[in-house]
Tab-separated table of C-alpha atoms and ligand atoms in Angstrom:
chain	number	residue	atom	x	y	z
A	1	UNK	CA	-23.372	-21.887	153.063
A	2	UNK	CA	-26.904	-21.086	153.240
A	3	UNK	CA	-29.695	-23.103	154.326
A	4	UNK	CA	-32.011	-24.041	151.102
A	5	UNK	CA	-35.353	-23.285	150.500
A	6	UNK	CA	-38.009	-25.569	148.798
A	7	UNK	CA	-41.171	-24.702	147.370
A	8	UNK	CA	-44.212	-26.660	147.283
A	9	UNK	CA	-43.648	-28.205	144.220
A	10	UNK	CA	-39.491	-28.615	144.834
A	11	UNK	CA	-40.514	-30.704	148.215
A	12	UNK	CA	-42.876	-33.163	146.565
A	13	UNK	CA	-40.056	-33.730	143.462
A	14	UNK	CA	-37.571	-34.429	146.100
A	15	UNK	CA	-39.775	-36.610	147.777
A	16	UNK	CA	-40.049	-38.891	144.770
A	17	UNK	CA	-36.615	-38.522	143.487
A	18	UNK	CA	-35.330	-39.986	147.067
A	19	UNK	CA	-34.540	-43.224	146.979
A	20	UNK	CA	-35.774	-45.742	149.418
A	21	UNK	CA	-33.426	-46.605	152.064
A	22	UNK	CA	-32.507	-50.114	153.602
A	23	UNK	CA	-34.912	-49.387	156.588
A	24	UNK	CA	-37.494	-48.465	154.368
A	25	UNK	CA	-37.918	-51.798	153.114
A	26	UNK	CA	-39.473	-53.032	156.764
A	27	UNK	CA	-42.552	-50.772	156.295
A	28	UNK	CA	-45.209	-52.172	154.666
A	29	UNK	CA	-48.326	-50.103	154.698
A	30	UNK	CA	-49.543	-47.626	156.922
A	31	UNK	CA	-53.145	-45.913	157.643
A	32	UNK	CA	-52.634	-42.470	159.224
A	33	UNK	CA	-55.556	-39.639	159.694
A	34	UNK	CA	-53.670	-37.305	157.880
A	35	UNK	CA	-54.209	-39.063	154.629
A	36	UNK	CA	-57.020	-40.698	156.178
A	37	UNK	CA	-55.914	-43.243	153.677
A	38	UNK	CA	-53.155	-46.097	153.474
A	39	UNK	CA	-50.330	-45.746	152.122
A	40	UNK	CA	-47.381	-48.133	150.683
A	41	UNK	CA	-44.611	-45.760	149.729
A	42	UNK	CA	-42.442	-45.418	153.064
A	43	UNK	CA	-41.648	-41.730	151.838
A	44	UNK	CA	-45.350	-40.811	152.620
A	45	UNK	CA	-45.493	-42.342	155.778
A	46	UNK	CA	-45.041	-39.406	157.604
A	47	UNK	CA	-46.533	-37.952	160.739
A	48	UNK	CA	-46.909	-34.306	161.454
A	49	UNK	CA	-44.202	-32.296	163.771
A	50	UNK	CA	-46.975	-30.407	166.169
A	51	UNK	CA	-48.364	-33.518	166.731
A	52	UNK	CA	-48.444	-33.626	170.475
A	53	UNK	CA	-47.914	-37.369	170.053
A	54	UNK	CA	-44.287	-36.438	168.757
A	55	UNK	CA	-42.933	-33.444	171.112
A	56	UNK	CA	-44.588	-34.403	173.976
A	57	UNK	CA	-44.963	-37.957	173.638
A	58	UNK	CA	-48.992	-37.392	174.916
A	59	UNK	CA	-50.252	-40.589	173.149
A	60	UNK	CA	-50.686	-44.175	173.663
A	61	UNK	CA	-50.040	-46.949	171.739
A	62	UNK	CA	-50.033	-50.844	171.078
A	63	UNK	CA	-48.072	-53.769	169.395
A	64	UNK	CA	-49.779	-55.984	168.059
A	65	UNK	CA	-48.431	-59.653	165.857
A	66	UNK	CA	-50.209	-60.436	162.552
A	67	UNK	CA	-49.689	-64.733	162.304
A	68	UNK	CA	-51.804	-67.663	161.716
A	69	UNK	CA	-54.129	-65.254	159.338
A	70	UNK	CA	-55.254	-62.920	162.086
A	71	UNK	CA	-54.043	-60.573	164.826
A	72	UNK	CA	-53.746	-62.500	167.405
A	73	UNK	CA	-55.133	-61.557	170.671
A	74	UNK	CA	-57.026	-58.622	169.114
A	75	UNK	CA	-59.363	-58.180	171.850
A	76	UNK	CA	-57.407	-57.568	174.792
A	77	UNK	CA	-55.073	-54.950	172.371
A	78	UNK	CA	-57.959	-52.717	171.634
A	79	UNK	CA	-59.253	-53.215	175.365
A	80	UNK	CA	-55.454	-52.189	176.616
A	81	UNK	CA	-55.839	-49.123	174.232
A	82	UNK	CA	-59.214	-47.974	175.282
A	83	UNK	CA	-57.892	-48.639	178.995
A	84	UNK	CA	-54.884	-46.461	178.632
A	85	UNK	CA	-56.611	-43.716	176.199
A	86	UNK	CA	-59.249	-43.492	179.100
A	87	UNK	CA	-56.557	-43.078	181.908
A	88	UNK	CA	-55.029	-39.631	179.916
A	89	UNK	CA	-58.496	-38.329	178.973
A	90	UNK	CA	-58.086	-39.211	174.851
A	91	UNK	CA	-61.031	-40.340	172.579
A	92	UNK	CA	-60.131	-42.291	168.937
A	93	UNK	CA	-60.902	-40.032	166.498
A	94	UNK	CA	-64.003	-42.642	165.356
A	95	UNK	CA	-65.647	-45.290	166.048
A	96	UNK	CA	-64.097	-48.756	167.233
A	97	UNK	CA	-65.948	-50.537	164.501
A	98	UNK	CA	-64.185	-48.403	161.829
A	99	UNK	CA	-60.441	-48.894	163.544
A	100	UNK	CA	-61.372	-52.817	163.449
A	101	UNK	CA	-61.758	-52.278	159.472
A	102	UNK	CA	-58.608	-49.994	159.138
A	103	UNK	CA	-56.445	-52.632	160.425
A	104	UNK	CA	-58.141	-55.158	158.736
A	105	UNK	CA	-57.654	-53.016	155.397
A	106	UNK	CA	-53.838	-52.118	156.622
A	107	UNK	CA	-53.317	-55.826	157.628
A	108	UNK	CA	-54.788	-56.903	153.993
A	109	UNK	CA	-52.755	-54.142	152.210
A	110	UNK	CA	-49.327	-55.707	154.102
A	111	UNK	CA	-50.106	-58.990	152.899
A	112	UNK	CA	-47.796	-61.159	154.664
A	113	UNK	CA	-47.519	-64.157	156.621
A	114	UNK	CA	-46.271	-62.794	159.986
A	115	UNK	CA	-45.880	-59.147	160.425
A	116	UNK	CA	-46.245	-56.337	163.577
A	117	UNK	CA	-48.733	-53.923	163.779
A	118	UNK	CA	-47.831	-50.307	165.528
A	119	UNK	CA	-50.788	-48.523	166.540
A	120	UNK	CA	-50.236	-44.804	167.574
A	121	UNK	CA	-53.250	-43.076	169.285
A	122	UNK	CA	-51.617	-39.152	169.345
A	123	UNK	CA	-53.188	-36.433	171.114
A	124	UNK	CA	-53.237	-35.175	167.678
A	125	UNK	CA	-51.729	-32.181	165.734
A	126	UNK	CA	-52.220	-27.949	166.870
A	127	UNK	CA	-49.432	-26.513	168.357
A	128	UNK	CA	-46.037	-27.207	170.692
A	129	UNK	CA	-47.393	-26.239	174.051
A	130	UNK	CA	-48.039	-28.515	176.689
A	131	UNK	CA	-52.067	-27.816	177.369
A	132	UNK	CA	-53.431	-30.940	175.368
A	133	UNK	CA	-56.333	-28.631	174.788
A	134	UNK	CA	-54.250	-27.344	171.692
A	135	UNK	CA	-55.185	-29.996	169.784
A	136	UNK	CA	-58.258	-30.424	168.255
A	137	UNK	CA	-58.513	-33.734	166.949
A	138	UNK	CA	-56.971	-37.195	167.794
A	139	UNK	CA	-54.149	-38.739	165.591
A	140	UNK	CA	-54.307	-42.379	164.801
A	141	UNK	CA	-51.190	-43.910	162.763
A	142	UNK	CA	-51.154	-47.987	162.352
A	143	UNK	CA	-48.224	-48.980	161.099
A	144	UNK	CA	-47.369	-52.995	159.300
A	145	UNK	CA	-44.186	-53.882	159.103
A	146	UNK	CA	-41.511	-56.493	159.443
A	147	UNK	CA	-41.371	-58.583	162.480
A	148	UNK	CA	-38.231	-60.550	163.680
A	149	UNK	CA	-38.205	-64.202	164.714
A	150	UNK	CA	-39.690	-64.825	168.235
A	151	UNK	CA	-36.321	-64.487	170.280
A	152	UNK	CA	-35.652	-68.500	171.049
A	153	UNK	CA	-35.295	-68.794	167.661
A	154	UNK	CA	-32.985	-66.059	167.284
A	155	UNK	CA	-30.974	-67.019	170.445
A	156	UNK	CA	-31.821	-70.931	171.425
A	157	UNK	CA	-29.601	-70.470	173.873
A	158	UNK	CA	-31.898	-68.810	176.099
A	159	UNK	CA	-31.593	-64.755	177.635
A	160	UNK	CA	-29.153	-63.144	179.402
A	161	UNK	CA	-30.444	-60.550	182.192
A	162	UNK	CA	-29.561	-58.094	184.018
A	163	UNK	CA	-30.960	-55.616	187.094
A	164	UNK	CA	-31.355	-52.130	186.175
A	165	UNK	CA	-30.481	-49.143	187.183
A	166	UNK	CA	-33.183	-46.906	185.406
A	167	UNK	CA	-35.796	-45.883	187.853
A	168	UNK	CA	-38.736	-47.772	186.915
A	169	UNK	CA	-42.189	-45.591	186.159
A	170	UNK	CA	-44.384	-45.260	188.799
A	171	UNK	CA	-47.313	-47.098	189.206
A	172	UNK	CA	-49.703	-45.074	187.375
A	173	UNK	CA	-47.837	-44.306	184.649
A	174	UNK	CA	-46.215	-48.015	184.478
A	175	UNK	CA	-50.158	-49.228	183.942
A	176	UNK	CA	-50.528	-46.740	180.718
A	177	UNK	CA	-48.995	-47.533	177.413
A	178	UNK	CA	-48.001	-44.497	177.071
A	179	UNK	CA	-45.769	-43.092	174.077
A	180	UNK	CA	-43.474	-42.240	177.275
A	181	UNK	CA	-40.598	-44.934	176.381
A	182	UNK	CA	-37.251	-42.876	177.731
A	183	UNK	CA	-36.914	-45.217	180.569
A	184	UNK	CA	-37.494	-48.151	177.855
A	185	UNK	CA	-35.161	-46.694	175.552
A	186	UNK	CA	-32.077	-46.475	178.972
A	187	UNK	CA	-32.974	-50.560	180.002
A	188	UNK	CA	-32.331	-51.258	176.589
A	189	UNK	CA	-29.401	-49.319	176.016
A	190	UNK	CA	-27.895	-50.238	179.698
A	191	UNK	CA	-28.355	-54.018	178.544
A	192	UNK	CA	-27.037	-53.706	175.447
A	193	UNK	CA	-24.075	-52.169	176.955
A	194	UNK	CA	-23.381	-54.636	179.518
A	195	UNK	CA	-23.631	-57.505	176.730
A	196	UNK	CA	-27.193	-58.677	177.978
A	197	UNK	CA	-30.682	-59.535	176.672
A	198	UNK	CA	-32.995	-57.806	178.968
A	199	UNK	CA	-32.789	-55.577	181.950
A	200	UNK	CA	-34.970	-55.964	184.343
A	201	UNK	CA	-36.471	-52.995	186.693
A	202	UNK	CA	-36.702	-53.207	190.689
A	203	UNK	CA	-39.020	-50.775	192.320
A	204	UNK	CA	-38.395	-48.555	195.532
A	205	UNK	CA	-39.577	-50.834	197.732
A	206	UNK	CA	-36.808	-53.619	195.951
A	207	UNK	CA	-39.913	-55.492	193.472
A	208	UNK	CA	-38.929	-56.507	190.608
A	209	UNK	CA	-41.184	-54.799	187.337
A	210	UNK	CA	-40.741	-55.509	184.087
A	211	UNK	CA	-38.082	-55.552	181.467
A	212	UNK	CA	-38.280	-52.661	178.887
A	213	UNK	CA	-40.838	-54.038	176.283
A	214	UNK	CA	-41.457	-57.476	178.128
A	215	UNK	CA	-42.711	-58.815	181.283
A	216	UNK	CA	-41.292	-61.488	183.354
A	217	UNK	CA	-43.088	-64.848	185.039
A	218	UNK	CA	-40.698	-66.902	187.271
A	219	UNK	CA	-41.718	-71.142	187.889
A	220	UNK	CA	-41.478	-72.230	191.960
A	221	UNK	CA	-39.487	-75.612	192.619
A	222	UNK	CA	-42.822	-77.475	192.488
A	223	UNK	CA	-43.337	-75.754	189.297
A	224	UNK	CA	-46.218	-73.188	190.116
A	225	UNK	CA	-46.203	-70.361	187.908
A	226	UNK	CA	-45.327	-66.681	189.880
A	227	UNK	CA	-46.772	-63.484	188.071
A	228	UNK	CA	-46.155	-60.062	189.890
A	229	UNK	CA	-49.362	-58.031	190.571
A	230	UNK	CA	-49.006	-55.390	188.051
A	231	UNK	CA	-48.458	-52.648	190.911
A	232	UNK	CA	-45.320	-51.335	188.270
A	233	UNK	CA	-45.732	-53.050	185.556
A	234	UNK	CA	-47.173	-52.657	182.258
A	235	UNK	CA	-50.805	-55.560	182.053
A	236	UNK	CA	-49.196	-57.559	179.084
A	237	UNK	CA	-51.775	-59.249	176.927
A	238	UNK	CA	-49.206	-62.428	176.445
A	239	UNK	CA	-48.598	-62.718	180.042
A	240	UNK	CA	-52.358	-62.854	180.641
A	241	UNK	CA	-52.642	-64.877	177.909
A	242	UNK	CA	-50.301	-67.702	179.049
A	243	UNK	CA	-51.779	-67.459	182.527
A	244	UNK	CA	-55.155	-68.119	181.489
A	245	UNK	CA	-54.174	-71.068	179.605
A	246	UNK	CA	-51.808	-72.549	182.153
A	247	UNK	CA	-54.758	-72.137	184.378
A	248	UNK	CA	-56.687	-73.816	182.094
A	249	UNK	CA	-54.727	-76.504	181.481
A	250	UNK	CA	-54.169	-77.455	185.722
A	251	UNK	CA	-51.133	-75.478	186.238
A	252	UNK	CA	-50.856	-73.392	189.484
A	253	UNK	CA	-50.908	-69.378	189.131
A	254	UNK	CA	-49.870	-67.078	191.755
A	255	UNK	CA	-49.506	-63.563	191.781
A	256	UNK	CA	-46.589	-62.808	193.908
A	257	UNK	CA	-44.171	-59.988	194.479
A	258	UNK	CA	-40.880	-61.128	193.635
A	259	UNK	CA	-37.185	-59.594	194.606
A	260	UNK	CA	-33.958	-60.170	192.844
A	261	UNK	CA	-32.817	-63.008	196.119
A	262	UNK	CA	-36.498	-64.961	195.274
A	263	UNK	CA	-35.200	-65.685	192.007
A	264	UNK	CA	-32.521	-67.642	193.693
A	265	UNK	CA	-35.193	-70.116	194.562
A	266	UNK	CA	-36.300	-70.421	191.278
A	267	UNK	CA	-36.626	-73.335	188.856
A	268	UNK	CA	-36.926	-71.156	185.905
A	269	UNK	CA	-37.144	-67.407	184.947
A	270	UNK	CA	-39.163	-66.561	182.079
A	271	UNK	CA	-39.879	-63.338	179.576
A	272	UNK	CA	-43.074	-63.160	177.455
A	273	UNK	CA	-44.039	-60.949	175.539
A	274	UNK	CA	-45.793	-60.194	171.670
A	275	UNK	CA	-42.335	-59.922	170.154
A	276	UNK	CA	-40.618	-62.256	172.816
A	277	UNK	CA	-43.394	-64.864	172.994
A	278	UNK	CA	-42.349	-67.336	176.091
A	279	UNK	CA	-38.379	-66.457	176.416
A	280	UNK	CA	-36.466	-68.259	179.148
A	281	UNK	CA	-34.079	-66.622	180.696
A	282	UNK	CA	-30.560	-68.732	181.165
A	283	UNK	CA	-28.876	-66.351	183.612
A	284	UNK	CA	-29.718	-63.647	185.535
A	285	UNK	CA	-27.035	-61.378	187.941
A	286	UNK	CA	-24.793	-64.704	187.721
A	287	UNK	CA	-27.889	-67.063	188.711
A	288	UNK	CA	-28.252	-69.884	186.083
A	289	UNK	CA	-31.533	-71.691	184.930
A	290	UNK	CA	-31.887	-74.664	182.734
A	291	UNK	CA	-34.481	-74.074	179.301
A	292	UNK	CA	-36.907	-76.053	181.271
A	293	UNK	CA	-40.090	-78.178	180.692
A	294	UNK	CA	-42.775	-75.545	182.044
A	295	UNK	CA	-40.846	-72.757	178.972
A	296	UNK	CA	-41.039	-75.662	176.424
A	297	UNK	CA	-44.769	-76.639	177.747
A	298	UNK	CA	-45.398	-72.487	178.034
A	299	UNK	CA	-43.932	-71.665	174.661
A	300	UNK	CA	-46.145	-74.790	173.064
A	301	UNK	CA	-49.574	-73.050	174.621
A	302	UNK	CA	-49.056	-70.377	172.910
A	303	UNK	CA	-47.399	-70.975	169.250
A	304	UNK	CA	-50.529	-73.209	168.966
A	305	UNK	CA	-52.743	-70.470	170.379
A	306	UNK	CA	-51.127	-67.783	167.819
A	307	UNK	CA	-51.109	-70.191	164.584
A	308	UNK	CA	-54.744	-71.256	165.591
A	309	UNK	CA	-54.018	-75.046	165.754
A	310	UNK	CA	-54.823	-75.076	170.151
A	311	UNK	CA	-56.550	-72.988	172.387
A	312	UNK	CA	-59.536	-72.448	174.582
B	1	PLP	C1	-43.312	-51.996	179.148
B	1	PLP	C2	-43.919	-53.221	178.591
B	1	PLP	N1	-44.159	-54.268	179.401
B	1	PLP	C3	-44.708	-55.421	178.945
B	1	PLP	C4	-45.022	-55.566	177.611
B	1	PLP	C5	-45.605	-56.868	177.123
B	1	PLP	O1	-46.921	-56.664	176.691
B	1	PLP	P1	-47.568	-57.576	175.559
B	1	PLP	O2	-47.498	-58.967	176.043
B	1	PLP	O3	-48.963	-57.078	175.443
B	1	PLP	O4	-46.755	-57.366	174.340
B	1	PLP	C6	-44.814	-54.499	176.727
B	1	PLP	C7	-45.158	-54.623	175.315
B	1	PLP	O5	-44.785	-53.856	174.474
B	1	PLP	C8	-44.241	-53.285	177.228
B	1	PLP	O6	-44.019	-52.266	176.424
């Protein structure tokens, strides 16, 4: 049988005759510069095919949690965006002042109590090659939709974790949030398959990293806090975050390589991130850890520092 053909006028009546799927129902709104407009049908959010941002994954791009009435930790997300953006030579396609009233718009238009925001900076539509010359404007696509409960909630239990066997980005490109997930995608998938949480990635020189979309803080006997300089590893906003206000609040921060053996030592192992807020991680490679008082104390911090009600 023969491939069909649609004209113009055939594509947009199939496009409105096609009923919303299951998925669809996640997707609240969603600003992109090819409408240069938001949308609410999930059949228009679409985003172009020679979009550099889709074949060659040449974009960067932030997550960032609508609760308590705002986005919280707006600041450092646009910072992280400019930071990265800089690093692979791409400009927003206006000014910061008028993303700041997109997502306000977008985050308006969602109008829910807790949502996620997807922000997609694309090097922008013009071709398939590999010269980001080709294209000739930047893409921006900000995305609201659905956002599960922080994992604790989910899983009170605590995480699972294993070591991974994807080789970790290197430094460079581990500091960019780039639109370069693959080795994301393979922790995830190598966790899932071994029945875990997280994986988490060990450099060359046997450092841990990060977990795919999360980064990990570990708590000393005498309950000092242990961050690893982000030499491979992805800056996270919450793990900044929680450091500043542990630091704040008299706790003791170090930044500290760690290997898989240090963990040993370990009173507690902990996850954060904007999806995983403060996780605690119950047992690593066969290594168990209690849900302990500096998580509970942690994960306080910063529910009140999200829902407004404590901060600095
Ligand atoms: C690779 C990676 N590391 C760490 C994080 C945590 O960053 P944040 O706390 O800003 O969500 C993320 C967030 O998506 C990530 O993708």
């Amino acid at each position: 049988m023969k491939t069909n053909h649609l004209t113009f006028q055939q594509a947009l009546e199939r496009l409105s005759s096609q009923p919303l799927s299951e998925a669809d129902a996640q997707y609240f709104a969603m600003y992109s510069t090819e409408w240069d407009a938001i949308v609410t049908d999930p059949r228009l959010m679409r985003v172009p095919v020679d979009d550099h941002l889709v074949h060659r994954g040449d974009g960067v791009f932030e997550t960032l949690l609508w609760e308590g009435g705002r986005l919280y930790n707006l600041e450092a997300h646009l910072k992280r965006l400019q930071h990265s953006a800089s690093l692979i030579g791409l400009e927003l396609p206006f000014s910061l002042e008028t993303l700041r009233q997109i997502l306000a718009d977008l985050c308006e238009t969602a109008a829910k109590k807790r949502f996620l925001v997807r922000l997609l900076l694309g090097r922008g539509p013009g071709g398939f090659g590999v010269d980001p010359a080709e294209s000739l404007r930047a893409s921006l696509y900000a995305i609201a939709y659905a956002a599960a409960p922080p994992f604790m909630e989910r899983h009170p239990g605590g995480a699972t974790v294993i070591l991974s066997k994807i080789p970790p980005k290197s430094g460079g490109l581990a500091n960019i949030k780039t639109c370069n997930y693959l080795p994301n995608v393979l922790m995830k998938a190598e966790a899932s398959a071994a029945g875990a949480h997280f994986a988490l990635g060990i450099d060359s020189d046997g450092f841990l990293t990060e977990s795919y979309t999360e980064n990990i803080m570990a708590v000393t006997q005498e309950g000092a806090l242990i961050l690893p300089p982000p030499d491979h590893h992805l800056p996270g906003t919450t793990l900044q975050r929680v450091a500043e206000l542990a630091g704040k609040s008299g706790m003791t921060v170090l930044h500290q390589k760690l290997g898989p053996g240090d963990l040993k030592q370990m009173s507690e192992l902990l996850i954060l991130g904007t999806t995983a807020y403060v996780t605690s991680v119950t047992c690593f490679e066969g290594t168990v850890y209690p849900i302990g008082p500096v998580a509970r104390k942690l994960s306080t911090m910063l529910l009140g520092d999200i829902r407004g009600t404590q901060g600095l």
